[in-house]
């Protein structure tokens, strides 16, 4: 089995090298590994850093956007470029620990799950104590998403999401920015894929340290929860779509 680790990157020169080092320090228990970095038109030296890394490591490939589009667009590009049987999303900052990835991937490898979400809120591992109102916002978005999808996630907005390739082919991300999180969640729930959640640790950063997501992204998430749950049916190649065709 080949694993593709997808890294969307926008102005992450301070952390890229470090996170790549951490990614390659983990034993994923897979036959083959690739890392796909998508530079979302960074204005700092991130792209140069990425190029230096890929020159020294044949398992790292880079794609570049001509213009900044957002994390959703970067994931769309990464999914098109990736060649793995399983894909997992890894941010280019240091908020998530790649050491948690094997627990997501192994559920897919053992054919128990098709999609695995990490959860920062159902875990006993370390969590940086951070913004209270963020957590309330996060909990609300997960609650509202769950009400619309009828699945019982505890952390819809989490970065760590792993997919079997067949699932990726049915997602077709439309949202360019952070709205792709509720969009993908709605699409995998509608497809009735086998979804699991595993606890992960979280080393959150502050806005001073470079965090970028803001309240506007929260408002957009609400719109996306409504849009992708009310106005989309299951993809024809998903388990639910195939049942509909019978
Ligand atoms: N904020 C932001 N992040 C992007 C963009 N394109 C790619 N990314 C990457 O998406 C990931 C998540 O962004 P981040 O700012 O860490 O989100 P946050 O930690 O949830 O505030 C990081 O790896 C970013 O580098 C973009 O246009 N804006
Ligand atoms: Mg982050």
mmCIF file of C-alpha atoms and ligand atoms in Angstrom:
data_model
loop_
_atom_site.group_PDB
_atom_site.id
_atom_site.type_symbol
_atom_site.label_atom_id
_atom_site.label_comp_id
_atom_site.label_asym_id
_atom_site.label_seq_id
_atom_site.Cartn_x
_atom_site.Cartn_y
_atom_site.Cartn_z
ATOM 1 C CA UNK A 1 0.000 0.000 0.000
ATOM 2 C CA UNK A 2 1.210 3.500 -0.838
ATOM 3 C CA UNK A 3 0.489 6.441 1.441
ATOM 4 C CA UNK A 4 0.328 10.030 0.160
ATOM 5 C CA UNK A 5 0.766 12.789 2.723
ATOM 6 C CA UNK A 6 -0.728 16.005 1.339
ATOM 7 C CA UNK A 7 0.748 19.271 2.632
ATOM 8 C CA UNK A 8 -1.018 22.536 1.701
ATOM 9 C CA UNK A 9 1.362 25.433 2.282
ATOM 10 C CA UNK A 10 0.956 29.166 2.393
ATOM 11 C CA UNK A 11 3.750 31.252 3.914
ATOM 12 C CA UNK A 12 5.127 28.584 6.218
ATOM 13 C CA UNK A 13 8.886 29.195 5.795
ATOM 14 C CA UNK A 14 9.371 29.070 9.554
ATOM 15 C CA UNK A 15 8.035 25.528 9.986
ATOM 16 C CA UNK A 16 8.136 23.624 6.674
ATOM 17 C CA UNK A 17 11.549 22.022 7.092
ATOM 18 C CA UNK A 18 10.774 20.982 10.638
ATOM 19 C CA UNK A 19 7.403 19.433 9.827
ATOM 20 C CA UNK A 20 8.867 17.517 6.855
ATOM 21 C CA UNK A 21 11.568 16.173 9.184
ATOM 22 C CA UNK A 22 8.876 15.009 11.591
ATOM 23 C CA UNK A 23 6.822 13.465 8.769
ATOM 24 C CA UNK A 24 9.769 11.343 7.613
ATOM 25 C CA UNK A 25 10.680 10.326 11.168
ATOM 26 C CA UNK A 26 7.463 8.292 11.506
ATOM 27 C CA UNK A 27 7.074 4.617 10.592
ATOM 28 C CA UNK A 28 3.689 4.386 8.834
ATOM 29 C CA UNK A 29 3.859 0.632 8.251
ATOM 30 C CA UNK A 30 3.246 1.098 4.496
ATOM 31 C CA UNK A 31 5.153 -0.192 1.434
ATOM 32 C CA UNK A 32 5.568 3.182 -0.159
ATOM 33 C CA UNK A 33 5.347 6.818 0.904
ATOM 34 C CA UNK A 34 5.106 10.124 -0.951
ATOM 35 C CA UNK A 35 4.749 13.684 0.277
ATOM 36 C CA UNK A 36 2.931 16.150 -1.979
ATOM 37 C CA UNK A 37 3.490 19.804 -1.093
ATOM 38 C CA UNK A 38 1.210 22.374 -2.716
ATOM 39 C CA UNK A 39 2.580 25.888 -2.525
ATOM 40 C CA UNK A 40 -0.452 28.162 -2.575
ATOM 41 C CA UNK A 41 1.533 31.061 -4.045
ATOM 42 C CA UNK A 42 3.463 31.864 -0.873
ATOM 43 C CA UNK A 43 4.965 35.331 -0.696
ATOM 44 C CA UNK A 44 7.799 34.319 1.644
ATOM 45 C CA UNK A 45 10.602 31.795 0.922
ATOM 46 C CA UNK A 46 8.410 28.692 1.503
ATOM 47 C CA UNK A 47 8.645 27.597 -2.138
ATOM 48 C CA UNK A 48 12.455 27.776 -2.139
ATOM 49 C CA UNK A 49 12.571 25.772 1.074
ATOM 50 C CA UNK A 50 10.220 23.183 -0.473
ATOM 51 C CA UNK A 51 12.362 22.973 -3.615
ATOM 52 C CA UNK A 52 15.496 22.411 -1.560
ATOM 53 C CA UNK A 53 13.742 19.626 0.348
ATOM 54 C CA UNK A 54 12.461 17.887 -2.797
ATOM 55 C CA UNK A 55 15.872 18.058 -4.454
ATOM 56 C CA UNK A 56 17.317 15.984 -1.618
ATOM 57 C CA UNK A 57 14.348 13.653 -1.287
ATOM 58 C CA UNK A 58 12.812 11.852 -4.285
ATOM 59 C CA UNK A 59 9.680 11.037 -2.252
ATOM 60 C CA UNK A 60 8.744 14.734 -2.052
ATOM 61 C CA UNK A 61 6.944 16.398 -4.965
ATOM 62 C CA UNK A 62 5.789 20.003 -5.239
ATOM 63 C CA UNK A 63 2.951 21.666 -7.092
ATOM 64 C CA UNK A 64 2.568 25.412 -7.220
ATOM 65 C CA UNK A 65 -0.425 27.717 -7.606
ATOM 66 C CA UNK A 66 0.060 30.814 -9.762
ATOM 67 C CA UNK A 67 -2.199 32.707 -7.423
ATOM 68 C CA UNK A 68 -3.245 32.243 -3.796
ATOM 69 C CA UNK A 69 -6.523 30.303 -3.627
ATOM 70 C CA UNK A 70 -6.890 28.831 -0.151
ATOM 71 C CA UNK A 71 -6.440 25.523 1.651
ATOM 72 C CA UNK A 72 -9.373 23.785 -0.094
ATOM 73 C CA UNK A 73 -7.920 24.571 -3.525
ATOM 74 C CA UNK A 74 -4.478 23.405 -2.359
ATOM 75 C CA UNK A 75 -5.967 20.074 -1.212
ATOM 76 C CA UNK A 76 -7.802 19.713 -4.550
ATOM 77 C CA UNK A 77 -4.485 20.153 -6.408
ATOM 78 C CA UNK A 78 -2.690 17.774 -4.024
ATOM 79 C CA UNK A 79 -5.347 15.061 -4.441
ATOM 80 C CA UNK A 80 -5.032 15.270 -8.230
ATOM 81 C CA UNK A 81 -1.248 14.964 -8.060
ATOM 82 C CA UNK A 82 -1.146 12.196 -5.432
ATOM 83 C CA UNK A 83 -0.605 8.588 -6.506
ATOM 84 C CA UNK A 84 -1.174 6.788 -3.190
ATOM 85 C CA UNK A 85 -3.872 4.269 -2.241
ATOM 86 C CA UNK A 86 -4.510 6.246 0.938
ATOM 87 C CA UNK A 87 -4.213 10.018 1.419
ATOM 88 C CA UNK A 88 -3.907 12.046 4.597
ATOM 89 C CA UNK A 89 -3.830 15.817 5.053
ATOM 90 C CA UNK A 90 -0.982 17.378 7.036
ATOM 91 C CA UNK A 91 -0.694 21.125 7.644
ATOM 92 C CA UNK A 92 2.679 22.805 7.121
ATOM 93 C CA UNK A 93 2.708 24.294 10.628
ATOM 94 C CA UNK A 94 3.490 22.347 13.809
ATOM 95 C CA UNK A 95 -0.007 22.091 15.317
ATOM 96 C CA UNK A 96 -0.371 18.390 14.549
ATOM 97 C CA UNK A 97 1.983 15.494 15.319
ATOM 98 C CA UNK A 98 2.652 13.140 12.366
ATOM 99 C CA UNK A 99 3.197 10.448 15.007
ATOM 100 C CA UNK A 100 -0.626 10.338 15.190
ATOM 101 C CA UNK A 101 -1.025 9.533 11.461
ATOM 102 C CA UNK A 102 -0.414 5.743 11.688
ATOM 103 C CA UNK A 103 -3.468 5.329 13.915
ATOM 104 C CA UNK A 104 -5.636 6.890 11.178
ATOM 105 C CA UNK A 105 -4.022 5.014 8.293
ATOM 106 C CA UNK A 106 -4.046 1.605 9.941
ATOM 107 C CA UNK A 107 -7.875 1.574 10.150
ATOM 108 C CA UNK A 108 -7.995 1.980 6.370
ATOM 109 C CA UNK A 109 -5.183 -0.489 5.806
ATOM 110 C CA UNK A 110 -6.995 -3.123 7.884
ATOM 111 C CA UNK A 111 -10.128 -2.499 5.769
ATOM 112 C CA UNK A 112 -12.112 -1.314 8.783
ATOM 113 C CA UNK A 113 -12.635 2.252 7.554
ATOM 114 C CA UNK A 114 -12.793 4.201 4.291
ATOM 115 C CA UNK A 115 -12.374 7.599 5.944
ATOM 116 C CA UNK A 116 -10.723 8.431 9.287
ATOM 117 C CA UNK A 117 -10.898 11.780 11.088
ATOM 118 C CA UNK A 118 -8.605 12.733 13.951
ATOM 119 C CA UNK A 119 -10.230 14.298 16.987
ATOM 120 C CA UNK A 120 -8.642 16.933 19.182
ATOM 121 C CA UNK A 121 -11.588 16.815 21.545
ATOM 122 C CA UNK A 122 -11.961 13.118 22.350
ATOM 123 C CA UNK A 123 -8.354 12.536 23.234
ATOM 124 C CA UNK A 124 -6.362 12.228 26.452
ATOM 125 C CA UNK A 125 -3.101 13.323 24.751
ATOM 126 C CA UNK A 126 -1.529 16.780 25.171
ATOM 127 C CA UNK A 127 -3.572 19.807 24.070
ATOM 128 C CA UNK A 128 -2.399 23.347 24.201
ATOM 129 C CA UNK A 129 -4.807 25.469 26.242
ATOM 130 C CA UNK A 130 -5.976 28.188 23.858
ATOM 131 C CA UNK A 131 -8.904 30.323 22.751
ATOM 132 C CA UNK A 132 -12.144 29.517 24.601
ATOM 133 C CA UNK A 133 -14.483 31.090 22.029
ATOM 134 C CA UNK A 134 -12.743 29.185 19.270
ATOM 135 C CA UNK A 135 -13.596 25.956 20.990
ATOM 136 C CA UNK A 136 -17.215 27.055 21.386
ATOM 137 C CA UNK A 137 -17.275 27.965 17.677
ATOM 138 C CA UNK A 138 -15.671 24.646 16.747
ATOM 139 C CA UNK A 139 -18.111 22.694 18.890
ATOM 140 C CA UNK A 140 -21.025 24.572 17.365
ATOM 141 C CA UNK A 141 -19.852 23.876 13.783
ATOM 142 C CA UNK A 142 -19.373 20.192 14.582
ATOM 143 C CA UNK A 143 -22.820 20.068 16.257
ATOM 144 C CA UNK A 144 -24.548 21.785 13.330
ATOM 145 C CA UNK A 145 -22.702 19.605 10.803
ATOM 146 C CA UNK A 146 -23.685 16.481 12.756
ATOM 147 C CA UNK A 147 -27.320 17.570 12.826
ATOM 148 C CA UNK A 148 -27.296 17.868 9.040
ATOM 149 C CA UNK A 149 -25.243 14.731 8.257
ATOM 150 C CA UNK A 150 -26.552 12.521 11.065
ATOM 151 C CA UNK A 151 -23.056 11.297 11.912
ATOM 152 C CA UNK A 152 -21.601 11.734 15.423
ATOM 153 C CA UNK A 153 -18.209 13.385 14.901
ATOM 154 C CA UNK A 154 -16.530 15.256 17.748
ATOM 155 C CA UNK A 155 -14.165 17.413 15.608
ATOM 156 C CA UNK A 156 -15.377 18.266 12.102
ATOM 157 C CA UNK A 157 -12.787 21.014 11.496
ATOM 158 C CA UNK A 158 -9.748 18.859 12.359
ATOM 159 C CA UNK A 159 -6.868 18.875 9.859
ATOM 160 C CA UNK A 160 -6.115 15.148 10.119
ATOM 161 C CA UNK A 161 -8.439 13.379 7.712
ATOM 162 C CA UNK A 162 -7.409 10.199 5.888
ATOM 163 C CA UNK A 163 -9.149 8.777 2.833
ATOM 164 C CA UNK A 164 -9.027 5.667 0.764
ATOM 165 C CA UNK A 165 -8.386 6.641 -2.892
ATOM 166 C CA UNK A 166 -11.846 5.477 -3.981
ATOM 167 C CA UNK A 167 -13.352 7.996 -1.563
ATOM 168 C CA UNK A 168 -11.184 10.840 -2.850
ATOM 169 C CA UNK A 169 -12.504 10.149 -6.363
ATOM 170 C CA UNK A 170 -16.054 10.851 -5.130
ATOM 171 C CA UNK A 171 -15.350 14.074 -3.208
ATOM 172 C CA UNK A 172 -14.541 16.633 -5.952
ATOM 173 C CA UNK A 173 -13.784 19.597 -3.681
ATOM 174 C CA UNK A 174 -15.625 22.767 -4.737
ATOM 175 C CA UNK A 175 -14.682 25.110 -1.857
ATOM 176 C CA UNK A 176 -11.397 26.961 -2.258
ATOM 177 C CA UNK A 177 -10.931 28.047 1.324
ATOM 178 C CA UNK A 178 -11.623 26.463 4.715
ATOM 179 C CA UNK A 179 -15.228 25.643 3.673
ATOM 180 C CA UNK A 180 -13.885 22.415 2.167
ATOM 181 C CA UNK A 181 -13.891 20.834 5.674
ATOM 182 C CA UNK A 182 -17.713 20.832 6.108
ATOM 183 C CA UNK A 183 -18.014 20.132 2.363
ATOM 184 C CA UNK A 184 -15.901 16.953 2.528
ATOM 185 C CA UNK A 185 -17.642 15.921 5.736
ATOM 186 C CA UNK A 186 -21.063 16.254 4.091
ATOM 187 C CA UNK A 187 -19.916 14.356 1.007
ATOM 188 C CA UNK A 188 -18.412 11.378 2.861
ATOM 189 C CA UNK A 189 -21.464 11.185 5.125
ATOM 190 C CA UNK A 190 -23.855 11.324 2.157
ATOM 191 C CA UNK A 191 -21.808 8.653 0.395
ATOM 192 C CA UNK A 192 -22.270 6.415 3.454
ATOM 193 C CA UNK A 193 -18.616 5.511 3.576
ATOM 194 C CA UNK A 194 -17.305 3.793 6.734
ATOM 195 C CA UNK A 195 -16.125 6.745 8.821
ATOM 196 C CA UNK A 196 -14.013 6.431 11.984
ATOM 197 C CA UNK A 197 -12.524 8.897 14.412
ATOM 198 C CA UNK A 198 -9.294 8.507 16.400
ATOM 199 C CA UNK A 199 -7.931 10.688 19.213
ATOM 200 C CA UNK A 200 -4.988 12.946 18.354
ATOM 201 C CA UNK A 201 -2.935 15.513 20.264
ATOM 202 C CA UNK A 202 -2.963 19.211 19.399
ATOM 203 C CA UNK A 203 -0.181 21.785 19.702
ATOM 204 C CA UNK A 204 -2.235 24.813 18.651
ATOM 205 C CA UNK A 205 -0.626 28.121 17.760
ATOM 206 C CA UNK A 206 -1.748 31.664 18.489
ATOM 207 C CA UNK A 207 -2.482 34.351 15.900
ATOM 208 C CA UNK A 208 0.876 35.941 16.774
ATOM 209 C CA UNK A 209 2.495 32.619 15.950
ATOM 210 C CA UNK A 210 0.845 32.565 12.526
ATOM 211 C CA UNK A 211 -2.642 31.106 12.890
ATOM 212 C CA UNK A 212 -4.805 32.462 10.070
ATOM 213 C CA UNK A 213 -8.306 30.992 10.304
ATOM 214 C CA UNK A 214 -10.811 33.671 11.380
ATOM 215 C CA UNK A 215 -14.464 34.317 12.179
ATOM 216 C CA UNK A 216 -15.328 34.802 8.498
ATOM 217 C CA UNK A 217 -14.287 31.208 7.916
ATOM 218 C CA UNK A 218 -16.758 30.207 10.643
ATOM 219 C CA UNK A 219 -19.600 32.025 8.872
ATOM 220 C CA UNK A 220 -18.625 30.413 5.560
ATOM 221 C CA UNK A 221 -18.608 27.012 7.300
ATOM 222 C CA UNK A 222 -22.270 27.476 8.272
ATOM 223 C CA UNK A 223 -23.162 28.311 4.663
ATOM 224 C CA UNK A 224 -21.221 25.237 3.476
ATOM 225 C CA UNK A 225 -22.892 22.923 5.979
ATOM 226 C CA UNK A 226 -26.271 23.983 4.581
ATOM 227 C CA UNK A 227 -25.172 23.995 0.938
ATOM 228 C CA UNK A 228 -23.494 20.587 0.771
ATOM 229 C CA UNK A 229 -26.044 18.800 2.914
ATOM 230 C CA UNK A 230 -29.213 20.250 1.391
ATOM 231 C CA UNK A 231 -28.254 20.693 -2.249
ATOM 232 C CA UNK A 232 -26.090 17.669 -3.053
ATOM 233 C CA UNK A 233 -26.896 13.976 -3.374
ATOM 234 C CA UNK A 234 -24.493 11.064 -2.898
ATOM 235 C CA UNK A 235 -21.842 10.634 -5.608
ATOM 236 C CA UNK A 236 -22.785 7.771 -7.983
ATOM 237 C CA UNK A 237 -19.535 5.940 -7.164
ATOM 238 C CA UNK A 238 -20.105 6.037 -3.402
ATOM 239 C CA UNK A 239 -21.779 3.138 -1.530
ATOM 240 C CA UNK A 240 -24.987 5.198 -1.160
ATOM 241 C CA UNK A 241 -24.861 6.264 -4.830
ATOM 242 C CA UNK A 242 -24.403 2.674 -6.007
ATOM 243 C CA UNK A 243 -27.352 1.532 -3.903
ATOM 244 C CA UNK A 244 -29.504 4.253 -5.465
ATOM 245 C CA UNK A 245 -28.640 2.937 -8.921
ATOM 246 C CA UNK A 246 -29.765 -0.608 -8.118
HETATM 247 N N1 LIG B 1 -4.666 30.317 5.948
HETATM 248 C C1 LIG B 1 -4.358 29.773 4.774
HETATM 249 N N2 LIG B 1 -3.740 28.595 4.793
HETATM 250 C C2 LIG B 1 -3.430 28.053 3.618
HETATM 251 C C3 LIG B 1 -3.765 28.683 2.399
HETATM 252 N N3 LIG B 1 -3.348 27.878 1.426
HETATM 253 C C4 LIG B 1 -2.783 26.824 2.008
HETATM 254 N N4 LIG B 1 -2.810 26.924 3.361
HETATM 255 C C5 LIG B 1 -2.267 25.946 4.346
HETATM 256 O O1 LIG B 1 -3.355 25.315 5.003
HETATM 257 C C6 LIG B 1 -2.950 24.906 6.305
HETATM 258 C C7 LIG B 1 -3.915 25.429 7.356
HETATM 259 O O2 LIG B 1 -3.759 26.809 7.549
HETATM 260 P P1 LIG B 1 -3.590 27.462 9.003
HETATM 261 O O3 LIG B 1 -3.409 28.910 8.813
HETATM 262 O O4 LIG B 1 -2.582 26.700 9.780
HETATM 263 O O5 LIG B 1 -4.990 27.199 9.598
HETATM 264 P P2 LIG B 1 -5.327 27.245 11.094
HETATM 265 O O6 LIG B 1 -4.191 26.685 11.844
HETATM 266 O O7 LIG B 1 -6.560 26.395 11.144
HETATM 267 O O8 LIG B 1 -5.557 28.688 11.375
HETATM 268 C C8 LIG B 1 -1.525 25.392 6.498
HETATM 269 O O9 LIG B 1 -0.634 24.345 6.180
HETATM 270 C C9 LIG B 1 -1.452 26.524 5.492
HETATM 271 O O10 LIG B 1 -0.133 26.782 5.118
HETATM 272 C C10 LIG B 1 -4.406 29.950 2.405
HETATM 273 O O11 LIG B 1 -4.712 30.548 1.378
HETATM 274 N N5 LIG B 1 -4.686 30.452 3.615
HETATM 275 MG MG1 LIG B 2 -2.753 25.399 11.504
#
